[in-house]
Short mmCIF file of C-alpha atoms in Angstrom, two decimals:
data_model
loop_
_atom_site.label_atom_id
_atom_site.label_comp_id
_atom_site.label_asym_id
_atom_site.label_seq_id
_atom_site.Cartn_x
_atom_site.Cartn_y
_atom_site.Cartn_z
CA LEU A 1 55.59 -23.42 -45.20
CA GLU A 2 56.45 -19.81 -44.51
CA GLU A 3 52.80 -18.75 -44.27
CA ILE A 4 51.31 -20.81 -41.47
CA ASP A 5 48.95 -20.29 -38.59
CA ASP A 6 50.85 -18.97 -35.57
CA SER A 7 49.59 -21.71 -33.25
CA ALA A 8 51.66 -24.18 -31.23
CA ALA A 9 50.30 -27.03 -33.34
CA ALA A 10 51.17 -25.39 -36.66
CA LEU A 11 54.62 -24.36 -35.46
CA THR A 12 55.25 -27.91 -34.27
CA VAL A 13 54.29 -29.40 -37.62
CA ARG A 14 56.53 -26.97 -39.46
CA GLY A 15 59.32 -27.61 -36.96
CA ARG A 16 59.01 -31.35 -37.56
CA VAL A 17 59.16 -30.76 -41.32
CA PHE A 18 62.33 -28.69 -40.89
CA LEU A 19 63.75 -31.43 -38.66
CA ALA A 20 63.02 -34.07 -41.32
CA GLN A 21 64.75 -31.86 -43.90
CA GLY A 22 67.80 -31.51 -41.68
CA GLU A 23 67.21 -27.80 -41.08
CA ILE A 24 67.91 -28.07 -37.37
CA GLU A 25 68.11 -24.37 -36.50
CA ARG A 26 64.80 -23.60 -38.23
CA ALA A 27 63.24 -26.59 -36.48
CA VAL A 28 64.53 -25.38 -33.11
CA ALA A 29 63.15 -21.88 -33.70
CA ASP A 30 59.64 -23.16 -34.43
CA LEU A 31 59.64 -25.83 -31.73
CA ASP A 32 60.94 -23.45 -29.07
CA LYS A 33 58.31 -20.89 -30.07
CA ALA A 34 55.59 -23.57 -29.81
CA LEU A 35 56.86 -24.57 -26.36
CA ALA A 36 56.97 -20.91 -25.27
CA MET A 37 53.28 -20.73 -26.18
CA GLN A 38 52.37 -24.06 -24.53
CA ALA A 39 55.11 -25.42 -22.28
CA GLN A 40 53.48 -28.84 -21.92
CA PHE A 41 52.62 -29.32 -25.62
CA VAL A 42 53.77 -32.92 -26.01
CA PRO A 43 54.27 -33.06 -29.81
CA ALA A 44 56.59 -30.05 -29.65
CA GLY A 45 58.40 -31.44 -26.61
CA VAL A 46 58.97 -34.81 -28.27
CA ALA A 47 60.25 -33.20 -31.47
CA ARG A 48 62.49 -30.81 -29.52
CA ALA A 49 63.88 -33.73 -27.50
CA LYS A 50 64.79 -35.42 -30.81
CA VAL A 51 66.85 -32.34 -31.63
CA ASP A 52 68.54 -32.58 -28.22
CA LEU A 53 69.44 -36.21 -28.94
CA LEU A 54 70.72 -35.34 -32.43
CA ARG A 55 72.96 -32.78 -30.77
CA GLY A 56 74.21 -35.40 -28.30
CA ASP A 57 72.48 -33.89 -25.29
CA ALA A 58 70.46 -36.70 -23.69
CA ARG A 59 70.26 -34.81 -20.39
CA ALA A 60 68.51 -31.88 -22.08
CA ALA A 61 66.05 -34.28 -23.71
CA ILE A 62 65.32 -35.93 -20.36
CA SER A 63 64.89 -32.56 -18.64
CA ARG A 64 62.54 -31.44 -21.39
CA LEU A 65 60.37 -34.57 -21.32
CA GLU A 66 60.27 -35.43 -17.60
CA PRO A 67 57.80 -32.67 -16.67
CA MET A 68 55.43 -33.92 -19.38
CA TYR A 69 55.74 -37.57 -18.42
CA GLY A 70 53.11 -39.30 -16.30
CA ASN A 71 50.83 -42.32 -16.17
CA SER A 72 48.63 -40.93 -18.93
CA ALA A 73 51.53 -40.10 -21.25
CA SER A 74 51.07 -40.92 -24.92
CA SER A 75 53.06 -43.74 -26.48
CA ALA A 76 55.07 -41.16 -28.44
CA LEU A 77 56.09 -39.41 -25.23
CA VAL A 78 56.91 -42.69 -23.48
CA VAL A 79 59.10 -43.83 -26.39
CA ALA A 80 60.86 -40.45 -26.64
CA TYR A 81 61.49 -40.31 -22.88
CA ALA A 82 62.75 -43.91 -22.80
CA ASP A 83 64.98 -43.23 -25.81
CA ALA A 84 66.54 -40.25 -24.03
CA LEU A 85 67.09 -42.43 -20.96
CA ARG A 86 68.63 -45.16 -23.15
CA VAL A 87 71.02 -42.72 -24.82
CA SER A 88 72.01 -41.34 -21.40
CA GLY A 89 72.86 -44.85 -20.21
CA SER A 90 69.86 -45.31 -17.89
CA LEU A 91 68.97 -48.61 -19.53
CA SER A 92 67.14 -50.24 -16.62
CA LYS A 93 64.88 -47.22 -16.12
CA ALA A 94 64.14 -47.06 -19.85
CA ARG A 95 63.45 -50.82 -19.90
CA ASP A 96 61.12 -50.60 -16.89
CA ILE A 97 59.11 -47.73 -18.38
CA LEU A 98 58.69 -49.46 -21.74
CA ARG A 99 57.87 -52.87 -20.25
CA GLU A 100 55.29 -51.45 -17.87
CA ARG A 101 53.57 -49.44 -20.58
CA SER A 102 53.65 -52.20 -23.18
CA GLU A 103 52.11 -54.63 -20.68
CA ARG A 104 49.24 -52.20 -20.11
CA ALA A 105 48.72 -51.15 -23.72
CA PRO A 106 50.96 -52.96 -26.20
CA SER A 107 52.02 -51.11 -29.33
CA ALA A 108 54.68 -51.70 -31.93
CA SER A 109 56.37 -48.37 -31.13
CA LEU A 110 56.73 -49.26 -27.45
CA LEU A 111 58.11 -52.69 -28.32
CA VAL A 112 60.57 -51.24 -30.84
CA GLY A 113 61.78 -48.87 -28.11
CA LEU A 114 62.18 -51.82 -25.74
CA ALA A 115 64.07 -53.79 -28.40
CA GLU A 116 66.45 -50.84 -28.82
CA VAL A 117 67.06 -50.77 -25.07
CA GLU A 118 67.80 -54.50 -25.07
CA ARG A 119 70.11 -54.05 -28.05
CA SER A 120 71.95 -51.21 -26.29
CA ALA A 121 72.31 -53.42 -23.21
CA GLY A 122 73.85 -56.17 -25.35
CA ASN A 123 70.88 -58.49 -24.90
CA LEU A 124 70.70 -59.31 -28.59
CA GLU A 125 68.56 -62.44 -28.42
CA THR A 126 66.05 -60.61 -26.22
CA ALA A 127 66.08 -57.73 -28.71
CA VAL A 128 65.35 -60.18 -31.55
CA ALA A 129 62.40 -61.61 -29.59
CA VAL A 130 61.01 -58.15 -28.79
CA TYR A 131 61.32 -57.01 -32.42
CA GLN A 132 59.43 -60.15 -33.40
CA GLU A 133 56.73 -59.32 -30.84
CA ALA A 134 56.40 -55.88 -32.43
CA ILE A 135 56.18 -57.42 -35.90
CA ASP A 136 53.55 -59.90 -34.69
CA LEU A 137 51.53 -57.01 -33.29
CA ALA A 138 51.95 -54.78 -36.36
CA PRO A 139 53.19 -56.87 -39.32
CA ARG A 140 53.74 -53.85 -41.58
CA SER A 141 55.64 -51.77 -39.01
CA GLU A 142 58.69 -50.55 -40.91
CA ASP A 143 60.43 -49.54 -37.69
CA ALA A 144 60.07 -53.03 -36.21
CA ARG A 145 61.06 -54.79 -39.40
CA LEU A 146 64.00 -52.50 -40.13
CA GLY A 147 65.24 -52.82 -36.54
CA ALA A 148 65.05 -56.60 -36.83
CA ALA A 149 66.88 -56.50 -40.18
CA LEU A 150 69.69 -54.34 -38.84
CA LEU A 151 70.06 -56.57 -35.81
CA GLU A 152 70.29 -59.64 -38.07
CA ILE A 153 72.99 -57.90 -40.13
CA ASP A 154 74.88 -56.82 -36.99
CA GLN A 155 74.89 -60.45 -35.84
CA GLY A 156 76.39 -61.60 -39.14
CA ARG A 157 73.17 -62.99 -40.57
CA ILE A 158 73.46 -60.85 -43.67
CA GLN A 159 71.07 -62.85 -45.86
CA ALA A 160 68.32 -62.86 -43.22
CA GLY A 161 68.67 -59.10 -42.82
CA ARG A 162 68.68 -58.58 -46.55
CA GLU A 163 65.49 -60.62 -46.96
CA ILE A 164 63.71 -58.47 -44.37
CA VAL A 165 64.84 -55.25 -46.08
CA GLU A 166 63.75 -56.59 -49.47
CA ALA A 167 60.32 -57.44 -48.02
CA ILE A 168 60.01 -53.90 -46.65
CA VAL A 169 60.85 -52.48 -50.09
CA ARG A 170 58.43 -54.88 -51.80
CA ASP A 171 55.62 -54.00 -49.39
CA GLY A 172 56.26 -50.29 -49.91
CA ALA A 173 56.00 -50.70 -53.66
CA GLU A 174 52.60 -52.43 -53.50
#
């Protein structure tokens, strides 16, 4: 990974790899360099916002993503922006953004984000329904299925959660 093209795209990929490996400072260096090259490069902005959230700085994530956000924003940007809003406590704004976008162009990632907002707001039955919507849309979505499993476990339905996790493991082994 040391010898890569010095483009914003390549730096972003390497930064995301470092992030996945838990090498936060190396990730930040590459992502910041990519953003210095292309300030509105969405993949770098989304990854850098994830670092902000890992560091507990939702405001920095929001500030980073807001200039990139618009009606034509990718699902990844919408989910990242809404997640930053959710973490900051702006649940209704996050909910509105995700609902509006998922009504226009439904995707499992948007619905998982919406389910997380509902879960954070304490609307657990709504969260269950939205996770199920995501699963119906993308039956093999690990994020949707794992979110549903964890919610089942959190609600004391341990066996139901376990069955979902076991199905995810089984499907991954096929």
